[in-house]
Amino acid sequence: MTDIIQLLPDHVANQIAAGEVVQRPASVVKELLENAIDADASEIKLIIKDAGKTLVQVIDNGKGMSVTDARLSFERHATSKIKSAEDLFQLNTKGFRGEALASIAAIAHVELKTKRPDDELGTAITIEGSQVKSQEVSVTPTGTSVAVKHLFFNIPARRNFLKSDTVELRHITDEFHRVALAHPSIAFKFYHNGSEMFHLPNENYRQRVVHIFGGRTNEKLVPVEEETEVLKISGFVGKPEYSKKTRSEQFFFVNQRFIKSPYLNHAIGAAFEGLLKDGYHPSYFLNLTVDPKTIDINIHPTKTEIKFDDEHTLYAILRSAVKHSLGQFNIAPVLDFEHQSSLNTPYSYKDKRVNTPAIEVDRSFNPFVDDAKPSRRAQQHTSFKKASTASWESLYVGLESRGNNTKDDFSEVTFESDSKTESIFSNTSIETSKTTFQLQQKYIVSTLRSGMLIIDQNRAHQRVLYESFLKHITIKEATSQQLLFPLQLHFTPNESKIITDLKTDLEHTGFVFSDVTEEGITITGVPVGVPESEVSIILEQLISDVESDVPDANFSAADLLAKSMAKSLAIKNGQSLNNTEQEHLLNSLFACKEPNVSPTNRPTFITMTTDDIEKKFM
């Protein structure tokens, strides 16, 4: 038999490596930005076209590369960061595997231009699908420019897996935030399709957080500072009253590298215990500095997970530091009113005794006595005249003329309320009121000919609201109720962008917007039946749903909006319903097109036949 094991060609190996390194355009952005940072750049420019599918370009003013280094940078496992295995535990740089540029070049058209400060001319290299098309001398500024065009041009199957431009741009923005937050001393610019999205100057950490997440973020931040032999912590946590339904403002940086750590995230949650509402998450922007020898960052292809030597100690220090900051800055809701000097008590009143106010009371006044002589208070207010109570007998004038038979007289007098009172307590009403009843304030139980029907009230109401909202969005004829005072809500620029994208669909459900900016929105009308206090909860839930399940190009944003609003406004489990409400929900559910399942495809009701019940007694 012939040998069957063979070495893979370099271009195939590079494409396989690209599967780990490059999942989407955001992965290219991350690798190129980290290379620019490792080149000691002080200014970095990111240029994106069509959410990275057409172009991802990173321009820096770093130290550049020589002709030989520029050519070698596209070879697999070629790196300047490590020379031996021991160096893996003393890393202070981002890229160290030497696979990033080689993997990107295997699946895209790459143009590299680079020049060192001491060189008169730079180098320009063009590579397509791992094949070097040209290498020549070029006039270029000091630093490096890498342009990645037509990502996945030679792997159509991978390109088909990319989402819509909106989704891919959001992933790119997330990666940009992570890199920019980790390096506030570096100036960043971000352009998409020719428009500037971010312009971040060289600044301190608080300013960088505020520039990225909006001006109102400044009042939300609580500083956290702690330094021990094991760990140094610096950064900020958000005040509990500004907590969010999403985890979009949670950032851990270990030695200036963004990481995800559920274990350390739990430490933050423990520090906020008792301060957060159910379903809400704290915001934090924390930099952790540890000895590189105590961590292993080479355990995950994307390098977003790190293994610590002593996680338990880090957990305890982190929880204590955050708890200390929250206590030190006296975290509590604050009422901030404008101070008016007219409300101050003058110093001349300091030792002055307070005079008891004199109150005149006419103790002889009796409203049931018709006095001939008016009281002293009545004399002062001569316009007031007390109605005579002697005329009450005139109400029954006319009853006497009907005859002397009192029984017959009153048998002809009827009152409209009597018949209604009798019908409420009639036997038939008692029977109909028992057709449904509520079980543990969660389920509605009703009888069937063949047995019993049990409805989950929350899921059933979600289905009813979902179909109602979807209908309003489709036919664009929703009814709004105007607010007496406009409602102003503040969001981060990224969240405001989500609301802007869904603004048209929201208006079709009944919302009326008077102003939408990067700092927030102003609402003057809401859908009928939606309380004003629920508006912020609905929009926060909507933003959470969009960020966790972003609508794709072939996925309806209106559908997601209807689901999110139905989830926010549906009757919650634990809410008591009277018989009328139970029956109305029951009838509304079975009037739906798909009464069997909730908007999230979970059953809304179950049935139990008499046979099923009888089996329980066997």
mmCIF file of C-alpha atoms in Angstrom, residues 337-615:
data_model
loop_
_atom_site.group_PDB
_atom_site.id
_atom_site.type_symbol
_atom_site.label_atom_id
_atom_site.label_comp_id
_atom_site.label_asym_id
_atom_site.label_seq_id
_atom_site.Cartn_x
_atom_site.Cartn_y
_atom_site.Cartn_z
ATOM 1 C CA PHE A 337 -31.935 70.458 42.430
ATOM 2 C CA GLU A 338 -30.844 73.943 41.430
ATOM 3 C CA HIS A 339 -30.041 75.925 44.566
ATOM 4 C CA GLN A 340 -32.096 79.086 45.064
ATOM 5 C CA SER A 341 -30.839 81.721 47.484
ATOM 6 C CA SER A 342 -34.394 82.872 48.179
ATOM 7 C CA LEU A 343 -34.990 79.596 50.048
ATOM 8 C CA ASN A 344 -32.233 80.305 52.594
ATOM 9 C CA THR A 345 -33.262 81.242 56.134
ATOM 10 C CA PRO A 346 -31.854 84.722 57.018
ATOM 11 C CA TYR A 347 -29.299 84.850 59.846
ATOM 12 C CA SER A 348 -31.484 87.405 61.678
ATOM 13 C CA TYR A 349 -34.043 84.621 62.249
ATOM 14 C CA LYS A 350 -31.490 82.358 63.936
ATOM 15 C CA ASP A 351 -32.587 82.956 67.568
ATOM 16 C CA LYS A 352 -36.085 84.208 66.827
ATOM 17 C CA ARG A 353 -38.937 82.247 68.348
ATOM 18 C CA VAL A 354 -41.561 80.834 66.076
ATOM 19 C CA ASN A 355 -45.034 82.299 66.649
ATOM 20 C CA THR A 356 -47.835 79.792 66.826
ATOM 21 C CA PRO A 357 -50.394 80.629 64.138
ATOM 22 C CA ALA A 358 -53.754 81.783 65.505
ATOM 23 C CA ILE A 359 -56.713 79.760 64.257
ATOM 24 C CA GLU A 360 -60.281 80.918 64.828
ATOM 25 C CA VAL A 361 -62.803 78.131 65.212
ATOM 26 C CA ASP A 362 -66.521 78.599 65.684
ATOM 27 C CA ARG A 363 -67.172 75.848 68.220
ATOM 28 C CA SER A 364 -70.904 76.559 68.265
ATOM 29 C CA PHE A 365 -71.315 75.801 64.548
ATOM 30 C CA ASN A 366 -73.628 72.886 63.852
ATOM 31 C CA PRO A 367 -74.583 72.172 60.227
ATOM 32 C CA PHE A 368 -77.673 70.195 61.282
ATOM 33 C CA VAL A 369 -79.260 73.019 63.221
ATOM 34 C CA ASP A 370 -81.128 75.794 61.385
ATOM 35 C CA ASP A 371 -80.211 78.743 63.577
ATOM 36 C CA ALA A 372 -82.160 81.930 63.229
ATOM 37 C CA LYS A 373 -79.170 83.852 64.448
ATOM 38 C CA PRO A 374 -76.127 83.539 62.185
ATOM 39 C CA SER A 375 -72.824 82.642 63.767
ATOM 40 C CA ARG A 376 -69.912 85.019 64.057
ATOM 41 C CA ARG A 377 -68.095 83.361 61.123
ATOM 42 C CA ALA A 378 -71.224 83.559 58.986
ATOM 43 C CA GLN A 379 -71.467 87.273 59.723
ATOM 44 C CA GLN A 380 -67.967 87.780 58.366
ATOM 45 C CA HIS A 381 -68.879 85.939 55.129
ATOM 46 C CA THR A 382 -72.365 87.244 54.435
ATOM 47 C CA SER A 383 -72.397 85.760 50.942
ATOM 48 C CA PHE A 384 -72.538 82.233 52.353
ATOM 49 C CA LYS A 385 -76.066 80.918 52.949
ATOM 50 C CA LYS A 386 -76.666 77.487 54.438
ATOM 51 C CA ALA A 387 -79.213 75.418 52.585
ATOM 52 C CA SER A 388 -82.353 74.653 54.528
ATOM 53 C CA THR A 389 -82.798 71.030 55.551
ATOM 54 C CA ALA A 390 -86.526 71.409 56.075
ATOM 55 C CA SER A 391 -87.309 70.798 52.407
ATOM 56 C CA TRP A 392 -86.230 67.122 52.378
ATOM 57 C CA GLU A 393 -89.865 66.060 52.826
ATOM 58 C CA SER A 394 -90.655 67.523 49.393
ATOM 59 C CA LEU A 395 -88.808 64.589 47.829
ATOM 60 C CA TYR A 396 -91.699 62.304 48.736
ATOM 61 C CA VAL A 397 -94.504 64.620 47.639
ATOM 62 C CA GLY A 398 -96.650 62.732 45.191
ATOM 63 C CA LEU A 399 -96.322 59.336 46.815
ATOM 64 C CA GLU A 400 -99.230 60.093 49.143
ATOM 65 C CA SER A 401 -101.618 60.854 46.258
ATOM 66 C CA ARG A 402 -101.313 57.342 44.851
ATOM 67 C CA GLY A 403 -103.488 55.837 47.558
ATOM 68 C CA ASN A 404 -103.538 54.695 51.102
ATOM 69 C CA ASN A 405 -102.181 51.226 50.307
ATOM 70 C CA THR A 406 -98.504 51.646 51.191
ATOM 71 C CA LYS A 407 -97.598 48.182 49.919
ATOM 72 C CA ASP A 408 -99.024 48.866 46.443
ATOM 73 C CA ASP A 409 -97.351 52.257 46.300
ATOM 74 C CA PHE A 410 -93.856 50.913 46.885
ATOM 75 C CA SER A 411 -94.311 47.911 44.633
ATOM 76 C CA GLU A 412 -94.478 50.311 41.683
ATOM 77 C CA VAL A 413 -91.256 52.127 42.641
ATOM 78 C CA THR A 414 -88.269 50.514 40.892
ATOM 79 C CA PHE A 415 -84.607 51.310 40.963
ATOM 80 C CA GLU A 416 -82.288 50.651 38.060
ATOM 81 C CA SER A 417 -79.531 49.362 40.296
ATOM 82 C CA ASP A 418 -81.667 46.571 41.751
ATOM 83 C CA SER A 419 -81.729 44.442 38.634
ATOM 84 C CA LYS A 420 -77.974 44.787 38.183
ATOM 85 C CA THR A 421 -77.270 43.835 41.772
ATOM 86 C CA GLU A 422 -79.417 40.745 41.468
ATOM 87 C CA SER A 423 -77.718 39.620 38.229
ATOM 88 C CA ILE A 424 -74.244 39.865 39.777
ATOM 89 C CA PHE A 425 -75.133 37.392 42.496
ATOM 90 C CA SER A 426 -77.358 35.142 40.389
ATOM 91 C CA ASN A 427 -76.551 31.454 40.064
ATOM 92 C CA THR A 428 -75.777 31.707 36.335
ATOM 93 C CA SER A 429 -73.121 34.348 36.967
ATOM 94 C CA ILE A 430 -71.423 32.193 39.571
ATOM 95 C CA GLU A 431 -71.236 29.338 37.091
ATOM 96 C CA THR A 432 -69.663 31.465 34.329
ATOM 97 C CA SER A 433 -67.136 33.024 36.722
ATOM 98 C CA LYS A 434 -65.800 29.570 37.480
ATOM 99 C CA THR A 435 -65.033 28.656 33.862
ATOM 100 C CA THR A 436 -61.416 29.830 34.434
ATOM 101 C CA PHE A 437 -59.266 30.249 37.486
ATOM 102 C CA GLN A 438 -55.668 31.228 38.160
ATOM 103 C CA LEU A 439 -53.138 28.753 39.528
ATOM 104 C CA GLN A 440 -50.214 30.163 41.560
ATOM 105 C CA GLN A 441 -50.627 33.499 39.713
ATOM 106 C CA LYS A 442 -48.847 31.925 36.740
ATOM 107 C CA TYR A 443 -51.236 29.607 34.919
ATOM 108 C CA ILE A 444 -54.819 30.001 33.773
ATOM 109 C CA VAL A 445 -56.818 26.769 34.005
ATOM 110 C CA SER A 446 -59.985 26.240 31.977
ATOM 111 C CA THR A 447 -62.230 23.250 31.338
ATOM 112 C CA LEU A 448 -62.668 21.438 28.046
ATOM 113 C CA ARG A 449 -65.133 18.789 26.971
ATOM 114 C CA SER A 450 -62.341 16.234 26.923
ATOM 115 C CA GLY A 451 -60.484 17.452 29.990
ATOM 116 C CA MET A 452 -58.544 20.510 31.087
ATOM 117 C CA LEU A 453 -56.618 23.393 29.454
ATOM 118 C CA ILE A 454 -53.610 25.008 31.215
ATOM 119 C CA ILE A 455 -52.250 28.296 29.788
ATOM 120 C CA ASP A 456 -48.985 30.037 30.658
ATOM 121 C CA GLN A 457 -50.242 33.614 31.078
ATOM 122 C CA ASN A 458 -46.892 35.281 30.266
ATOM 123 C CA ARG A 459 -46.255 33.349 27.046
ATOM 124 C CA ALA A 460 -49.885 33.643 25.961
ATOM 125 C CA HIS A 461 -49.871 37.423 26.401
ATOM 126 C CA GLN A 462 -46.550 37.641 24.544
ATOM 127 C CA ARG A 463 -48.169 35.878 21.564
ATOM 128 C CA VAL A 464 -51.185 38.232 21.632
ATOM 129 C CA LEU A 465 -49.013 41.378 21.835
ATOM 130 C CA TYR A 466 -46.529 40.070 19.260
ATOM 131 C CA GLU A 467 -49.164 39.575 16.578
ATOM 132 C CA SER A 468 -50.751 42.932 17.437
ATOM 133 C CA PHE A 469 -47.441 44.852 17.133
ATOM 134 C CA LEU A 470 -46.452 42.987 13.984
ATOM 135 C CA LYS A 471 -49.787 43.929 12.420
ATOM 136 C CA HIS A 472 -49.337 47.610 13.332
ATOM 137 C CA ILE A 473 -45.806 47.660 11.893
ATOM 138 C CA THR A 474 -46.958 45.951 8.686
ATOM 139 C CA ILE A 475 -50.032 48.075 7.975
ATOM 140 C CA LYS A 476 -48.396 51.216 9.471
ATOM 141 C CA GLU A 477 -51.573 52.370 11.192
ATOM 142 C CA ALA A 478 -50.695 52.312 14.879
ATOM 143 C CA THR A 479 -52.360 54.727 17.319
ATOM 144 C CA SER A 480 -50.283 56.965 19.575
ATOM 145 C CA GLN A 481 -51.100 58.708 22.824
ATOM 146 C CA GLN A 482 -49.405 62.078 23.253
ATOM 147 C CA LEU A 483 -47.392 62.741 26.407
ATOM 148 C CA LEU A 484 -48.126 65.836 28.478
ATOM 149 C CA PHE A 485 -44.382 66.438 28.882
ATOM 150 C CA PRO A 486 -41.748 65.139 26.416
ATOM 151 C CA LEU A 487 -39.757 62.184 27.732
ATOM 152 C CA GLN A 488 -35.993 62.531 27.444
ATOM 153 C CA LEU A 489 -33.869 59.359 27.546
ATOM 154 C CA HIS A 490 -30.071 59.268 27.405
ATOM 155 C CA PHE A 491 -28.097 56.547 25.617
ATOM 156 C CA THR A 492 -24.553 55.947 24.433
ATOM 157 C CA PRO A 493 -23.760 56.795 20.770
ATOM 158 C CA ASN A 494 -23.841 53.084 19.872
ATOM 159 C CA GLU A 495 -27.261 52.598 21.517
ATOM 160 C CA SER A 496 -28.631 55.753 19.869
ATOM 161 C CA LYS A 497 -27.494 54.346 16.523
ATOM 162 C CA ILE A 498 -29.574 51.206 17.161
ATOM 163 C CA ILE A 499 -32.648 53.316 17.995
ATOM 164 C CA THR A 500 -32.059 55.408 14.850
ATOM 165 C CA ASP A 501 -31.921 52.270 12.691
ATOM 166 C CA LEU A 502 -35.239 51.066 14.159
ATOM 167 C CA LYS A 503 -36.865 54.531 14.316
ATOM 168 C CA THR A 504 -39.211 53.954 11.365
ATOM 169 C CA ASP A 505 -40.484 50.634 12.696
ATOM 170 C CA LEU A 506 -40.877 52.106 16.189
ATOM 171 C CA GLU A 507 -42.993 54.930 14.774
ATOM 172 C CA HIS A 508 -45.233 52.343 13.099
ATOM 173 C CA THR A 509 -45.926 50.803 16.520
ATOM 174 C CA GLY A 510 -47.013 54.168 17.965
ATOM 175 C CA PHE A 511 -43.851 55.910 19.187
ATOM 176 C CA VAL A 512 -43.395 59.568 18.228
ATOM 177 C CA PHE A 513 -39.845 60.991 18.283
ATOM 178 C CA SER A 514 -39.172 64.715 18.261
ATOM 179 C CA ASP A 515 -35.400 64.465 18.467
ATOM 180 C CA VAL A 516 -32.811 61.691 18.061
ATOM 181 C CA THR A 517 -29.141 62.536 18.694
ATOM 182 C CA GLU A 518 -25.994 60.659 19.719
ATOM 183 C CA GLU A 519 -26.554 61.713 23.332
ATOM 184 C CA GLY A 520 -30.143 60.481 23.550
ATOM 185 C CA ILE A 521 -33.700 60.756 22.273
ATOM 186 C CA THR A 522 -36.835 62.805 23.019
ATOM 187 C CA ILE A 523 -40.217 61.042 22.859
ATOM 188 C CA THR A 524 -43.517 62.932 22.619
ATOM 189 C CA GLY A 525 -45.879 59.999 21.984
ATOM 190 C CA VAL A 526 -46.088 56.322 22.938
ATOM 191 C CA PRO A 527 -48.285 53.421 21.777
ATOM 192 C CA VAL A 528 -51.748 53.262 23.328
ATOM 193 C CA GLY A 529 -51.699 51.223 26.510
ATOM 194 C CA VAL A 530 -47.963 51.631 27.143
ATOM 195 C CA PRO A 531 -47.278 53.400 30.484
ATOM 196 C CA GLU A 532 -44.760 56.211 30.380
ATOM 197 C CA SER A 533 -42.706 54.494 33.096
ATOM 198 C CA GLU A 534 -42.281 51.430 30.846
ATOM 199 C CA VAL A 535 -40.829 53.298 27.851
ATOM 200 C CA SER A 536 -37.203 53.252 29.026
ATOM 201 C CA ILE A 537 -37.516 49.558 29.977
ATOM 202 C CA ILE A 538 -38.915 48.715 26.526
ATOM 203 C CA LEU A 539 -36.103 50.520 24.703
ATOM 204 C CA GLU A 540 -33.402 49.025 26.960
ATOM 205 C CA GLN A 541 -34.830 45.555 26.312
ATOM 206 C CA LEU A 542 -34.927 46.303 22.596
ATOM 207 C CA ILE A 543 -31.271 47.404 22.573
ATOM 208 C CA SER A 544 -30.350 44.275 24.540
ATOM 209 C CA ASP A 545 -32.152 42.032 22.053
ATOM 210 C CA VAL A 546 -30.596 43.765 19.056
ATOM 211 C CA GLU A 547 -27.060 43.486 20.493
ATOM 212 C CA SER A 548 -27.468 39.803 21.383
ATOM 213 C CA ASP A 549 -29.428 38.797 18.259
ATOM 214 C CA VAL A 550 -28.715 41.413 15.614
ATOM 215 C CA PRO A 551 -31.139 41.267 12.656
ATOM 216 C CA ASP A 552 -29.468 39.881 9.579
ATOM 217 C CA ALA A 553 -30.082 40.991 6.005
ATOM 218 C CA ASN A 554 -32.614 38.182 5.548
ATOM 219 C CA PHE A 555 -34.092 38.678 9.008
ATOM 220 C CA SER A 556 -36.845 41.177 9.701
ATOM 221 C CA ALA A 557 -36.021 44.019 12.111
ATOM 222 C CA ALA A 558 -39.785 44.497 12.518
ATOM 223 C CA ASP A 559 -40.079 40.915 13.765
ATOM 224 C CA LEU A 560 -37.353 41.469 16.361
ATOM 225 C CA LEU A 561 -38.980 44.746 17.437
ATOM 226 C CA ALA A 562 -42.391 43.093 17.868
ATOM 227 C CA LYS A 563 -40.834 40.258 19.896
ATOM 228 C CA SER A 564 -38.889 42.637 22.122
ATOM 229 C CA MET A 565 -41.882 44.902 22.861
ATOM 230 C CA ALA A 566 -44.119 41.893 23.515
ATOM 231 C CA LYS A 567 -41.563 40.526 25.984
ATOM 232 C CA SER A 568 -41.378 43.862 27.832
ATOM 233 C CA LEU A 569 -45.136 44.551 28.049
ATOM 234 C CA ALA A 570 -46.520 41.032 28.578
ATOM 235 C CA ILE A 571 -48.219 40.099 31.843
ATOM 236 C CA LYS A 572 -45.546 38.791 34.185
ATOM 237 C CA ASN A 573 -45.772 35.566 36.157
ATOM 238 C CA GLY A 574 -46.958 36.381 39.667
ATOM 239 C CA GLN A 575 -49.485 38.981 38.516
ATOM 240 C CA SER A 576 -53.025 38.356 39.742
ATOM 241 C CA LEU A 577 -55.827 38.453 37.145
ATOM 242 C CA ASN A 578 -59.551 38.644 37.775
ATOM 243 C CA ASN A 579 -62.033 36.389 35.951
ATOM 244 C CA THR A 580 -62.749 38.939 33.215
ATOM 245 C CA GLU A 581 -59.043 39.415 32.469
ATOM 246 C CA GLN A 582 -58.487 35.654 32.429
ATOM 247 C CA GLU A 583 -61.302 35.067 29.963
ATOM 248 C CA HIS A 584 -60.191 37.988 27.781
ATOM 249 C CA LEU A 585 -56.642 36.608 27.593
ATOM 250 C CA LEU A 586 -58.010 33.145 26.795
ATOM 251 C CA ASN A 587 -60.200 34.456 23.970
ATOM 252 C CA SER A 588 -57.442 36.722 22.602
ATOM 253 C CA LEU A 589 -54.967 33.845 22.492
ATOM 254 C CA PHE A 590 -57.188 31.570 20.438
ATOM 255 C CA ALA A 591 -57.994 34.460 18.099
ATOM 256 C CA CYS A 592 -54.282 34.554 17.124
ATOM 257 C CA LYS A 593 -52.932 32.971 13.945
ATOM 258 C CA GLU A 594 -50.432 30.831 15.889
ATOM 259 C CA PRO A 595 -51.865 30.339 19.393
ATOM 260 C CA ASN A 596 -49.841 27.201 20.116
ATOM 261 C CA VAL A 597 -46.442 28.832 20.619
ATOM 262 C CA SER A 598 -44.995 32.054 21.996
ATOM 263 C CA PRO A 599 -42.921 34.414 19.777
ATOM 264 C CA THR A 600 -39.833 32.459 20.914
ATOM 265 C CA ASN A 601 -41.405 29.141 19.808
ATOM 266 C CA ARG A 602 -42.218 27.862 23.283
ATOM 267 C CA PRO A 603 -45.608 26.258 24.050
ATOM 268 C CA THR A 604 -48.272 28.645 25.365
ATOM 269 C CA PHE A 605 -50.657 25.972 26.693
ATOM 270 C CA ILE A 606 -51.026 22.262 27.362
ATOM 271 C CA THR A 607 -54.107 20.053 27.547
ATOM 272 C CA MET A 608 -54.854 17.169 29.891
ATOM 273 C CA THR A 609 -57.606 14.753 28.924
ATOM 274 C CA THR A 610 -59.711 12.902 31.448
ATOM 275 C CA ASP A 611 -57.822 9.737 30.458
ATOM 276 C CA ASP A 612 -54.541 11.400 31.435
ATOM 277 C CA ILE A 613 -56.005 12.402 34.772
ATOM 278 C CA GLU A 614 -57.430 8.937 35.372
ATOM 279 C CA LYS A 615 -54.005 7.389 34.761
#
